[in-house]
Structures are given as structure tokens and as C-alpha cells.
Short mmCIF file of C-alpha atoms in Angstrom, two decimals:
data_model
loop_
_atom_site.label_atom_id
_atom_site.label_comp_id
_atom_site.label_asym_id
_atom_site.label_seq_id
_atom_site.Cartn_x
_atom_site.Cartn_y
_atom_site.Cartn_z
CA MET A 6 0.11 -0.21 -0.02
CA GLU A 7 1.62 3.49 -1.14
CA THR A 8 1.70 6.12 1.35
CA SER A 9 0.38 9.66 0.11
CA PHE A 10 2.75 12.68 1.36
CA ALA A 11 0.18 15.10 -0.52
CA PRO A 12 -1.76 15.84 3.15
CA PHE A 13 1.25 16.10 4.95
CA MET A 14 3.20 18.87 2.43
CA GLU A 15 -0.06 21.17 3.16
CA ILE A 16 0.33 21.44 6.94
CA ARG A 17 0.42 25.01 7.82
CA HIS A 18 4.19 25.12 8.36
CA LEU A 19 5.39 23.47 5.33
CA THR A 20 3.18 25.49 2.99
CA THR A 21 4.99 28.74 5.01
CA LEU A 22 8.52 26.74 3.85
CA ARG A 23 6.86 25.91 -0.26
CA ARG A 24 6.37 29.80 -0.45
CA ALA A 25 9.15 30.89 1.04
CA THR A 26 11.99 28.75 -0.75
CA ALA A 27 9.70 29.57 -4.15
CA GLU A 28 9.77 33.15 -3.65
CA LEU A 29 13.97 32.54 -2.65
CA GLY A 30 13.97 30.70 -6.10
CA LEU A 31 15.91 27.52 -4.14
CA GLN A 32 14.91 24.08 -4.52
CA SER A 33 14.56 22.20 -1.00
CA TYR A 34 13.52 18.79 -0.11
CA VAL A 35 11.77 17.09 3.20
CA VAL A 36 14.15 14.18 3.65
CA GLY A 37 14.86 11.53 5.74
CA GLY A 38 13.54 9.83 9.31
CA CYS A 39 10.34 12.08 9.11
CA LEU A 40 9.38 10.52 5.59
CA ARG A 41 10.08 7.01 6.86
CA ASP A 42 7.81 7.75 9.76
CA LEU A 43 5.32 8.93 7.71
CA VAL A 44 4.94 5.60 5.99
CA LEU A 45 5.11 3.74 9.38
CA GLY A 46 1.98 5.37 10.27
CA ARG A 47 3.96 7.66 12.97
CA GLU A 48 3.09 11.01 14.54
CA VAL A 49 5.95 13.25 13.18
CA ASN A 50 7.01 16.39 15.17
CA ASP A 51 10.93 16.75 13.37
CA VAL A 52 11.05 17.31 9.73
CA ASP A 53 14.55 17.45 7.71
CA ILE A 54 14.79 19.85 5.09
CA ALA A 55 17.85 19.61 2.52
CA VAL A 56 17.96 22.63 0.26
CA ALA A 57 20.08 23.53 -2.88
CA GLY A 58 22.25 26.35 -1.86
CA GLY A 59 21.19 29.03 0.52
CA ALA A 60 20.18 26.65 3.22
CA GLU A 61 20.81 29.47 6.44
CA LYS A 62 18.82 32.02 4.16
CA VAL A 63 15.95 29.88 3.68
CA SER A 64 16.26 28.73 7.49
CA ARG A 65 16.27 32.17 8.89
CA ARG A 66 13.49 33.30 6.71
CA PHE A 67 11.30 30.28 7.74
CA ALA A 68 11.94 31.06 11.53
CA ARG A 69 10.97 34.76 10.92
CA GLU A 70 7.74 34.12 9.20
CA CYS A 71 6.39 31.18 11.52
CA GLY A 72 7.80 32.89 14.87
CA GLY A 73 10.06 29.94 15.50
CA THR A 74 13.64 30.28 17.28
CA PHE A 75 16.62 29.89 14.50
CA PHE A 76 19.83 28.58 16.09
CA TRP A 77 23.24 26.81 14.78
CA LEU A 78 23.45 23.42 15.18
CA ASP A 79 26.75 23.32 13.21
CA GLN A 80 27.98 26.52 11.57
CA GLU A 81 30.61 25.37 9.45
CA ARG A 82 28.66 22.78 7.58
CA GLY A 83 25.56 25.28 7.22
CA HIS A 84 23.43 22.91 9.81
CA SER A 85 20.75 24.97 11.58
CA ARG A 86 17.40 24.02 13.24
CA VAL A 87 13.75 26.59 14.07
CA ILE A 88 11.81 25.11 16.93
CA ILE A 89 8.21 26.22 16.69
CA LYS A 90 6.31 26.23 19.89
CA GLY A 91 2.39 26.72 20.05
CA GLY A 92 -0.73 24.84 20.61
CA GLY A 93 0.62 22.98 23.10
CA GLU A 94 2.52 21.07 20.97
CA THR A 95 6.81 21.62 19.47
CA VAL A 96 7.99 20.97 16.02
CA THR A 97 11.19 21.05 14.82
CA PHE A 98 12.71 21.78 11.70
CA ASP A 99 16.97 21.30 10.83
CA PHE A 100 18.23 22.41 7.54
CA ALA A 101 20.98 21.26 6.14
CA PRO A 102 23.08 21.76 2.52
CA LEU A 103 22.21 19.44 -0.10
CA ARG A 104 25.17 16.81 0.25
CA GLY A 105 26.45 16.09 -3.64
CA GLU A 106 25.31 17.67 -6.67
CA ASP A 107 21.56 16.72 -6.88
CA ILE A 108 18.75 15.03 -4.41
CA LEU A 109 19.94 11.69 -5.84
CA ALA A 110 23.29 11.92 -4.55
CA ASP A 111 22.62 13.02 -1.10
CA LEU A 112 20.44 10.37 -0.61
CA ALA A 113 23.28 7.86 -1.65
CA LEU A 114 25.64 9.31 0.96
CA ARG A 115 22.95 8.70 3.70
CA ASP A 116 23.17 6.08 6.45
CA PHE A 117 20.56 3.78 5.58
CA THR A 118 17.88 2.96 2.98
CA ILE A 119 15.17 3.69 5.32
CA ASN A 120 16.34 7.56 5.78
CA SER A 121 17.21 7.55 2.02
CA LEU A 122 14.17 9.60 0.89
CA ALA A 123 12.79 12.80 -0.08
CA VAL A 124 9.59 14.62 -0.96
CA PRO A 125 10.42 18.00 -3.07
CA LEU A 126 8.92 21.07 -1.86
CA GLN A 127 8.20 22.70 -5.25
CA GLY A 128 6.25 20.34 -7.70
CA GLU A 129 4.32 17.80 -6.98
CA PRO A 130 5.15 15.84 -3.72
CA GLY A 131 6.05 12.59 -5.28
CA LEU A 132 8.41 10.28 -3.19
CA ILE A 133 12.14 10.10 -4.26
CA ASP A 134 13.25 7.09 -3.28
CA PRO A 135 16.22 5.48 -5.69
CA LEU A 136 17.45 3.12 -2.97
CA GLY A 137 14.41 1.21 -2.47
CA GLY A 138 13.71 2.68 1.29
CA ALA A 139 10.00 2.27 0.95
CA ALA A 140 10.20 -1.39 0.44
CA ASP A 141 12.56 -1.74 3.19
CA ILE A 142 10.50 -0.05 5.64
CA ARG A 143 7.83 -1.81 4.99
CA ALA A 144 9.84 -5.00 5.04
CA LYS A 145 11.18 -3.46 8.47
CA VAL A 146 14.89 -4.10 7.04
CA VAL A 147 17.60 -1.80 8.00
CA ARG A 148 20.20 -2.07 5.00
CA ARG A 149 23.12 0.36 4.71
CA CYS A 150 22.86 2.51 1.64
CA SER A 151 26.06 1.93 -0.13
CA ALA A 152 29.62 -0.03 1.14
CA SER A 153 30.92 3.24 1.99
CA SER A 154 28.43 3.79 4.80
CA PHE A 155 29.96 2.89 7.81
CA ARG A 156 33.38 4.02 6.07
CA ASP A 157 31.79 7.59 5.74
CA ASP A 158 30.85 7.04 9.66
CA PRO A 159 31.44 4.53 12.11
CA LEU A 160 28.91 5.83 14.55
CA ARG A 161 26.61 3.85 11.82
CA LEU A 162 27.50 0.54 12.74
CA VAL A 163 25.74 1.29 16.59
CA ARG A 164 22.93 3.47 14.74
CA ALA A 165 22.17 -0.02 12.72
CA PHE A 166 21.00 -1.26 16.00
CA ARG A 167 19.16 1.67 17.12
CA PHE A 168 17.19 1.54 13.98
CA ALA A 169 16.43 -2.23 14.57
CA ALA A 170 15.51 -1.78 17.77
CA THR A 171 13.63 1.06 18.14
CA LEU A 172 11.55 0.61 15.16
CA GLY A 173 11.11 -3.04 15.54
CA PHE A 174 13.36 -4.09 12.60
CA HIS A 175 16.13 -6.30 11.46
CA ILE A 176 19.50 -5.70 9.85
CA GLU A 177 19.45 -6.81 6.61
CA ALA A 178 22.17 -9.89 6.56
CA GLU A 179 24.65 -8.54 4.26
CA THR A 180 24.86 -5.08 6.16
CA LEU A 181 25.40 -6.99 9.37
CA ALA A 182 27.77 -9.42 7.99
CA ALA A 183 30.29 -6.17 6.83
CA ILE A 184 29.98 -4.96 10.78
CA PRO A 185 32.55 -6.76 12.12
CA ASP A 186 35.02 -5.47 9.03
CA HIS A 187 34.76 -2.04 9.85
CA LEU A 188 34.89 -2.12 13.85
CA PRO A 189 38.42 -0.58 14.57
CA PRO A 190 37.61 3.19 13.55
CA LEU A 191 34.36 2.95 16.29
CA ALA A 192 36.86 3.44 19.19
CA ASN A 193 37.74 6.67 17.97
CA VAL A 194 34.30 8.09 17.94
CA ALA A 195 33.31 10.44 20.56
CA GLY A 196 31.66 9.06 23.64
CA GLU A 197 28.94 11.70 23.57
CA ARG A 198 27.86 10.09 20.02
CA ILE A 199 28.09 6.44 21.25
CA ARG A 200 26.46 7.11 24.61
CA ASP A 201 23.46 8.66 22.71
CA GLU A 202 22.87 5.74 20.44
CA LEU A 203 23.40 3.01 23.02
CA PHE A 204 20.62 4.88 25.37
CA ARG A 205 18.01 4.81 22.98
CA ILE A 206 18.67 1.40 22.62
CA LEU A 207 18.43 0.23 26.18
CA GLN A 208 15.45 2.63 26.69
CA ALA A 209 13.63 0.35 24.04
CA PRO A 210 11.68 -2.99 24.86
CA GLY A 211 13.88 -6.05 24.13
CA ALA A 212 17.14 -4.09 25.01
CA GLY A 213 19.06 -7.37 26.10
CA SER A 214 18.07 -8.55 22.72
CA SER A 215 19.81 -5.78 20.74
CA PHE A 216 23.27 -6.00 23.51
CA ARG A 217 23.52 -9.57 22.38
CA GLU A 218 23.34 -9.44 18.82
CA MET A 219 25.77 -6.34 18.80
CA GLY A 220 28.49 -8.46 21.39
CA SER A 221 28.12 -11.26 18.69
CA ALA A 222 28.88 -8.68 16.17
CA GLY A 223 31.58 -7.40 18.35
CA LEU A 224 30.84 -3.92 18.72
CA LEU A 225 30.27 -3.75 22.19
CA GLY A 226 33.80 -5.18 22.66
CA VAL A 227 35.49 -2.11 21.01
CA VAL A 228 33.09 0.12 22.85
CA PHE A 229 33.77 -1.50 26.63
CA GLY A 230 36.90 -3.69 25.88
CA LEU A 231 35.16 -7.04 26.54
CA GLU A 232 35.19 -10.51 25.02
CA PRO A 233 32.22 -11.60 23.09
CA SER A 234 31.11 -14.37 25.66
CA ARG A 235 31.06 -12.20 28.39
CA ILE A 236 28.93 -9.75 26.86
CA LEU A 237 26.43 -12.37 26.24
CA GLN A 238 26.15 -13.51 29.55
CA ALA A 239 25.79 -10.19 30.63
CA ALA A 240 23.28 -9.25 28.44
CA GLU A 241 20.56 -11.56 30.19
CA PRO A 242 20.24 -9.07 33.24
CA ILE A 243 19.24 -6.24 30.70
CA ASP A 244 16.16 -8.61 30.41
CA MET A 245 15.00 -9.05 34.01
CA VAL A 246 15.63 -5.75 35.00
CA GLY A 247 12.78 -4.89 32.03
CA LYS A 248 10.50 -7.51 33.11
CA VAL A 249 10.44 -6.39 36.65
CA VAL A 250 9.95 -3.04 36.13
CA ASP A 251 6.94 -4.03 33.29
CA SER A 252 5.52 -5.94 36.43
CA PHE A 253 5.81 -3.79 38.86
CA SER A 254 4.02 -0.74 36.39
CA ARG A 255 1.23 -2.92 35.46
CA ALA A 256 -0.28 -3.09 38.89
CA ALA A 257 -3.09 -0.17 39.20
CA ASP A 258 -1.64 1.41 42.35
CA GLU A 259 0.29 4.06 43.39
CA THR A 260 3.51 2.55 43.25
CA ALA A 261 3.04 1.05 39.93
CA GLU A 262 2.15 5.12 39.03
CA LYS A 263 5.33 6.39 40.72
CA ILE A 264 7.36 3.82 39.76
CA GLY A 265 6.64 4.79 35.86
CA MET A 266 7.27 8.37 36.74
CA ARG A 267 10.63 7.50 37.90
CA MET A 268 11.70 5.40 35.48
CA GLY A 269 11.06 8.28 33.20
CA VAL A 270 13.37 10.97 34.45
CA GLU A 271 16.06 11.99 32.78
CA ALA A 272 19.33 11.83 34.95
CA GLN A 273 20.97 14.03 31.88
CA SER A 274 19.33 14.59 28.50
CA GLY A 275 18.67 11.83 26.92
CA VAL A 276 19.68 9.09 29.63
CA THR A 277 16.27 8.01 31.66
CA VAL A 278 16.65 5.97 35.00
CA LEU A 279 15.45 2.99 33.50
CA ALA A 280 18.21 2.82 30.68
CA LEU A 281 20.46 3.34 33.51
CA MET A 282 19.19 0.56 35.60
CA LYS A 283 19.68 -1.67 32.20
CA LEU A 284 23.23 -0.77 31.89
CA ALA A 285 23.93 -0.76 35.69
CA ALA A 286 22.85 -4.14 35.24
CA PHE A 287 24.68 -5.24 31.85
CA ILE A 288 28.20 -3.71 33.24
CA ASP A 289 27.57 -5.29 36.85
CA ALA A 290 27.36 -8.82 35.38
CA ALA A 291 30.26 -8.15 32.66
CA GLY A 292 32.52 -6.83 35.71
CA ILE A 293 33.29 -3.97 34.26
CA ALA A 294 34.38 -0.69 36.82
CA PRO A 295 31.32 1.89 36.83
CA ARG A 296 33.58 4.62 36.38
CA VAL A 297 35.18 3.11 33.13
CA SER A 298 31.72 3.15 31.73
CA ALA A 299 30.82 6.08 32.90
CA ASP A 300 33.86 7.99 31.29
CA ARG A 301 33.64 6.01 28.08
CA LEU A 302 30.11 6.96 28.10
CA LYS A 303 30.71 10.56 28.87
CA LEU A 304 27.80 10.65 31.43
CA GLY A 305 27.50 13.44 33.67
CA LYS A 306 28.46 13.61 37.73
CA ALA A 307 24.44 12.61 38.28
CA ALA A 308 24.01 9.97 35.87
CA GLY A 309 27.53 8.15 36.96
CA GLN A 310 26.34 8.63 40.64
CA ILE A 311 23.13 6.64 40.25
CA MET A 312 24.55 4.05 37.86
CA GLU A 313 27.41 3.62 40.31
CA LYS A 314 25.27 3.27 43.34
CA LEU A 315 23.17 0.59 40.94
CA CYS A 316 25.84 -1.42 40.32
CA ARG A 317 26.87 -1.68 44.25
CA ALA A 318 23.38 -1.57 45.31
CA GLY A 319 24.02 -5.49 46.20
CA ALA A 320 27.12 -4.86 48.52
CA LEU A 321 24.71 -2.70 50.88
CA ALA A 322 24.05 -3.63 54.34
CA LEU A 323 20.29 -4.46 54.30
CA ALA A 324 18.91 -6.15 57.71
CA GLU A 325 17.21 -9.50 57.59
CA HIS A 326 13.85 -7.55 58.50
CA GLN A 327 13.31 -4.38 57.65
CA ASP A 328 12.30 -1.74 59.73
CA ASN A 329 12.35 2.36 58.94
CA ILE A 330 15.59 2.94 60.45
CA SER A 331 17.58 0.12 58.11
CA ALA A 332 15.56 1.20 55.31
CA TYR A 333 16.82 4.99 55.74
CA ARG A 334 19.96 3.78 56.27
CA PHE A 335 19.78 1.77 52.92
CA PHE A 336 18.52 4.41 50.91
CA ASN A 337 20.27 7.08 52.54
CA ASP A 338 23.68 5.20 51.46
CA SER A 339 22.55 4.84 48.03
CA ASP A 340 21.80 8.89 47.24
CA PRO A 341 21.41 10.10 44.40
CA ALA A 342 19.79 6.51 43.68
CA GLY A 343 16.18 6.20 45.05
CA LEU A 344 13.07 4.32 44.05
CA GLU A 345 14.95 2.11 41.56
CA LEU A 346 17.45 0.43 43.96
CA PRO A 347 14.77 -2.51 45.12
CA LEU A 348 13.70 -2.80 41.71
CA GLN A 349 17.35 -3.31 40.85
CA LEU A 350 18.12 -5.77 43.46
CA LEU A 351 15.38 -7.99 42.96
CA ALA A 352 16.01 -8.08 39.19
CA ARG A 353 19.24 -9.23 40.07
CA GLY A 354 18.18 -11.84 42.62
CA HIS A 355 19.57 -10.18 45.70
CA ILE A 356 15.99 -9.81 47.68
CA THR A 357 12.44 -11.27 47.12
CA GLU A 358 9.30 -9.39 45.57
CA SER A 359 7.63 -8.78 48.90
CA ARG A 360 11.24 -7.10 50.38
CA CYS A 361 11.13 -5.10 47.09
CA ARG A 362 7.53 -3.82 47.90
CA ASP A 363 8.12 -2.95 51.31
CA LEU A 364 11.76 -0.75 50.33
CA ALA A 365 9.38 0.59 47.72
CA CYS A 366 6.31 1.71 50.09
CA TYR A 367 9.15 3.02 52.96
CA TYR A 368 10.68 5.09 49.98
CA LEU A 369 6.89 6.13 48.86
CA HIS A 370 5.68 6.99 52.02
CA SER A 371 8.32 7.85 54.59
CA HIS A 372 11.80 9.01 52.98
CA ILE A 373 13.03 12.15 52.40
CA PRO A 374 16.11 12.28 50.12
CA ARG A 375 18.61 15.03 50.64
CA GLY A 376 17.37 18.45 49.45
CA GLY A 377 13.95 17.38 50.31
CA SER A 378 11.50 19.74 52.40
CA LEU A 379 11.47 19.17 56.02
CA LEU A 380 8.97 20.20 58.67
CA LEU A 381 11.66 23.17 59.98
CA SER A 382 13.27 25.29 57.22
CA GLY A 383 16.92 26.53 57.73
CA ALA A 384 16.30 29.84 58.61
CA GLU A 385 14.02 28.42 61.31
CA ILE A 386 16.66 26.00 62.61
CA MET A 387 18.73 28.93 62.74
CA ALA A 388 16.52 31.10 64.58
CA LEU A 389 15.75 27.93 66.96
CA LEU A 390 19.68 27.17 67.86
CA SER A 391 20.56 30.83 67.25
CA VAL A 392 23.66 30.38 65.41
CA PRO A 393 24.29 31.78 61.64
CA PRO A 394 24.89 29.93 58.28
CA GLY A 395 26.96 26.97 58.79
CA ARG A 396 28.16 23.62 59.90
CA ILE A 397 25.70 23.50 62.65
CA VAL A 398 22.57 24.21 60.70
CA GLY A 399 23.79 21.65 58.02
CA GLU A 400 23.83 18.94 61.12
CA ALA A 401 20.85 20.01 62.24
CA HIS A 402 19.12 19.41 59.05
CA GLU A 403 20.61 15.85 58.55
CA LEU A 404 19.70 15.32 62.03
CA LEU A 405 16.14 16.01 61.33
CA ARG A 406 16.13 14.51 58.36
CA GLU A 407 16.89 11.30 59.59
CA ALA A 408 14.28 11.56 62.36
CA GLN A 409 11.60 12.31 60.00
CA CYS A 410 12.54 9.30 57.94
CA THR A 411 12.79 7.00 60.70
CA GLY A 412 9.15 8.36 62.11
CA GLU A 413 10.75 9.97 65.45
CA VAL A 414 9.48 12.74 64.71
CA ARG A 415 5.96 13.51 62.88
CA THR A 416 5.47 17.20 63.94
CA ASP A 417 6.54 20.75 64.08
CA ALA A 418 6.74 20.80 67.55
CA GLU A 419 8.16 17.20 67.77
CA ALA A 420 10.97 18.67 65.53
CA ARG A 421 11.97 21.72 67.64
CA ALA A 422 11.96 19.76 70.85
CA PHE A 423 13.99 16.89 68.79
CA LEU A 424 16.56 19.63 67.61
CA ARG A 425 17.12 21.41 71.23
CA LYS A 426 17.32 18.21 72.83
CA LYS A 427 19.85 17.10 70.16
CA LEU A 428 22.11 20.09 69.82
CA LEU A 429 21.65 22.35 72.85
CA THR A 430 22.36 20.08 75.12
CA THR A 431 26.40 18.68 73.42
CA GLY A 432 28.25 21.49 75.39
CA GLU A 433 29.43 22.59 72.18
CA PRO A 434 29.61 26.21 70.81
CA MET A 435 26.64 27.47 68.71
CA GLY A 436 28.37 29.54 66.46
#
């Protein structure tokens, strides 16, 4: 069944863009992933535009006429972006000059056939598909555009698996067979670029299968310095994390809702807690030092700390019988990781499902993470103790947080009495 692109080309922003490029006398094309998504029947909010000369001129004029925001993605290469917000949605348009002498040459230089599609902004909105990308989309196949695709950009080795994972496709046999021959240059690809691709794979269902396939192809050996046999074994915990999270998220209760929200939190852009859990399970099982992985993938401080705490959670002291004091110490020692910790321990076989639920319940109803709101503010603590900002206030804050988390203090009056007893009877100077 053929896809008609005419309705898409008549949406308001593209109508404006068609008029602008016509008045500037420049031939432009909608290209790439947005057309792939249209063929798949998906919603499109990110549109790529290739311009035959004058890409900056088109982009800036389009931003003015649509009330969008223009900024450079790569000024040296002429790549820019226009973001348009309105009506509760955000639409992104990326502009780039044509690569090669015409659109056919441009499409031949792209990564995979499923992305080597174009529709002209001028004239009839017919699909330009010289490499059979539409047929590959319908067949759910990831196929490289040419024999030089991986040589032109080694990151495409990872992108092949990312498209397969996120779209539910499979990598075409010849393309897959070519991957091991192009692995060495991948070691020189920036960690940030590899990170972005890997975390999109980890966020997708079936990430364990993707890691096994990448391990068999030798790709993860280059990224993490592991033998394929170790990677295959370490991929299993990725699946277990997914199963545990899915199981808890399906329950129609507050715990399920809070878990779902926590899994989607981004420790840094594009790095969700769920994906960090899966990566931590993998590197822990593979015996990789968390810091080594964090450095290789250029994880920020918060994401790196959460992953390290998840990897080491199994070594934390956990009382045989849970009470609020032991639960507080467990989560306090694991900050900034939180609700994901008991799920990670269950997935790795360190605790029972019942214990996991008990810890999750404590965290949701009793625990206050560092920086959380307490019964007394910093100003109120200073007034109560007659001290200026400094060490004493910090100590009082932590004492009060523990007392609230363990149930020793429940009201404002109890908080004041608690701090007076703890800090006004020590005999230490208060200022």
C-alpha cells in the first residue's frame, strides 16, 4: 500500500516553507526520518529539510515567518534548526545543504535506505526513493545505502542496531555481515555520540537481545573492551530489569504510578533512570568498573553516580528484617539513586519481591531524599538554635531528616523539641 505525502506537505508550517523557498528561488526537499515515520503511520514532529544552496537564508526566513527560534547546529557545515512552539506542541525543523550535486547524490550518501527518502517542496509531492527505502521500511529491514556507509561514519555501526531496536526492524544480512570489518574506527568515535545511540537502545523493549546481537558482531567489545562471551552472558540481566519494571508498572496502584514516573526521569538529557538501570545491570554482570563505563560514555555527574550506586547496591548492608531505620540507612547510603534501587536488587536476585515492595513502600511514604522539604526550614533552624548559617545548621538539617524518615519526629513541635535536645545539650559552642 502506497503512502500519500500530499496531506503532510499541506500542513501549515510546510506551506509557509514551500512559499518561502519558491520566492527565494531555491529547490528544497523534505528528507529522511520524518518520511520514514510517515510510511510507518507515526506522528511526525521533527522534520529534516535539505536545501540546494542557501540553507541558512531559507532557515532564517522560515523562523521569522513562523515565529520560530533559529539556532546553529553546526555553523561550519551549514546545519541549523528552527523550533516552533504553539498549541501545546513543539515542532523542530532541521536545515542542511544538499550533499553532492543533486538530491540523488545526497540520498546515496545517507546511512540507511529507510532514511534515504525525499519529497520536493516545489512541484508535485512525489516520493524520491532511488534505493528502495520505502520497500525496506515495509519489510522492516535496516540496510546500508552503500559499501562506504560505515566507512563514512563509524557511528552508523551502532545506529544500525538502534534503528532495529526502536523500530522493531532487523538488520539485513549483508549489512550485518559487514559490521565486523568496520569496527576499529569506532574506538575513535566521541563517547557522547555512542552514548546517545546506546541509551536509545536501552530505552527500547528487548534491549537485552540488541546487546546480544551487538556483542556477537563485536561492537560492544570495542566500546567496553569485553570478549563476546562475557557480553552474551551479561545481556541477560538487562532483560530481567525490563521484566521487573514491567511487572511492577502494570499494577493499578500508587506504587506502579510512581515507579512509572521515576523510570522516565532523565538524569541527563536522553539518559533515563530505566536505561541507567539496564546499563548498570549489564556492566555489573560483565564485571566492568562503573567509572570506566561512565567515562567512556561521557555520563554527567548525576547519571554516573546513580549508575555506580545501582552497580554497588548488592553490596550494601540490608538488615534481615526491615524497619524504618534500616530502610533509611539503605537509601541514604545510595543517594542519589532512589526508588529504582529495590527494583534493581530484585532483578539481580538479591531480594525477594515482598522485600522489594516493602522498600518501595517505605521510600514512597517515609523517605525524604537529600534536599527534600523538612518540617523546619534552614531559617527556622537558625532561629531555633540562635546560630548563623554554617556547619551546625547542616548537621541539624541531617539529624531532622533522619528523625522524620524513621518516624521519630512527625510534627513541627516534635521537630523543635528534638533539635533542642540533640543540639542544645551537647556542650559545644553554637556559633
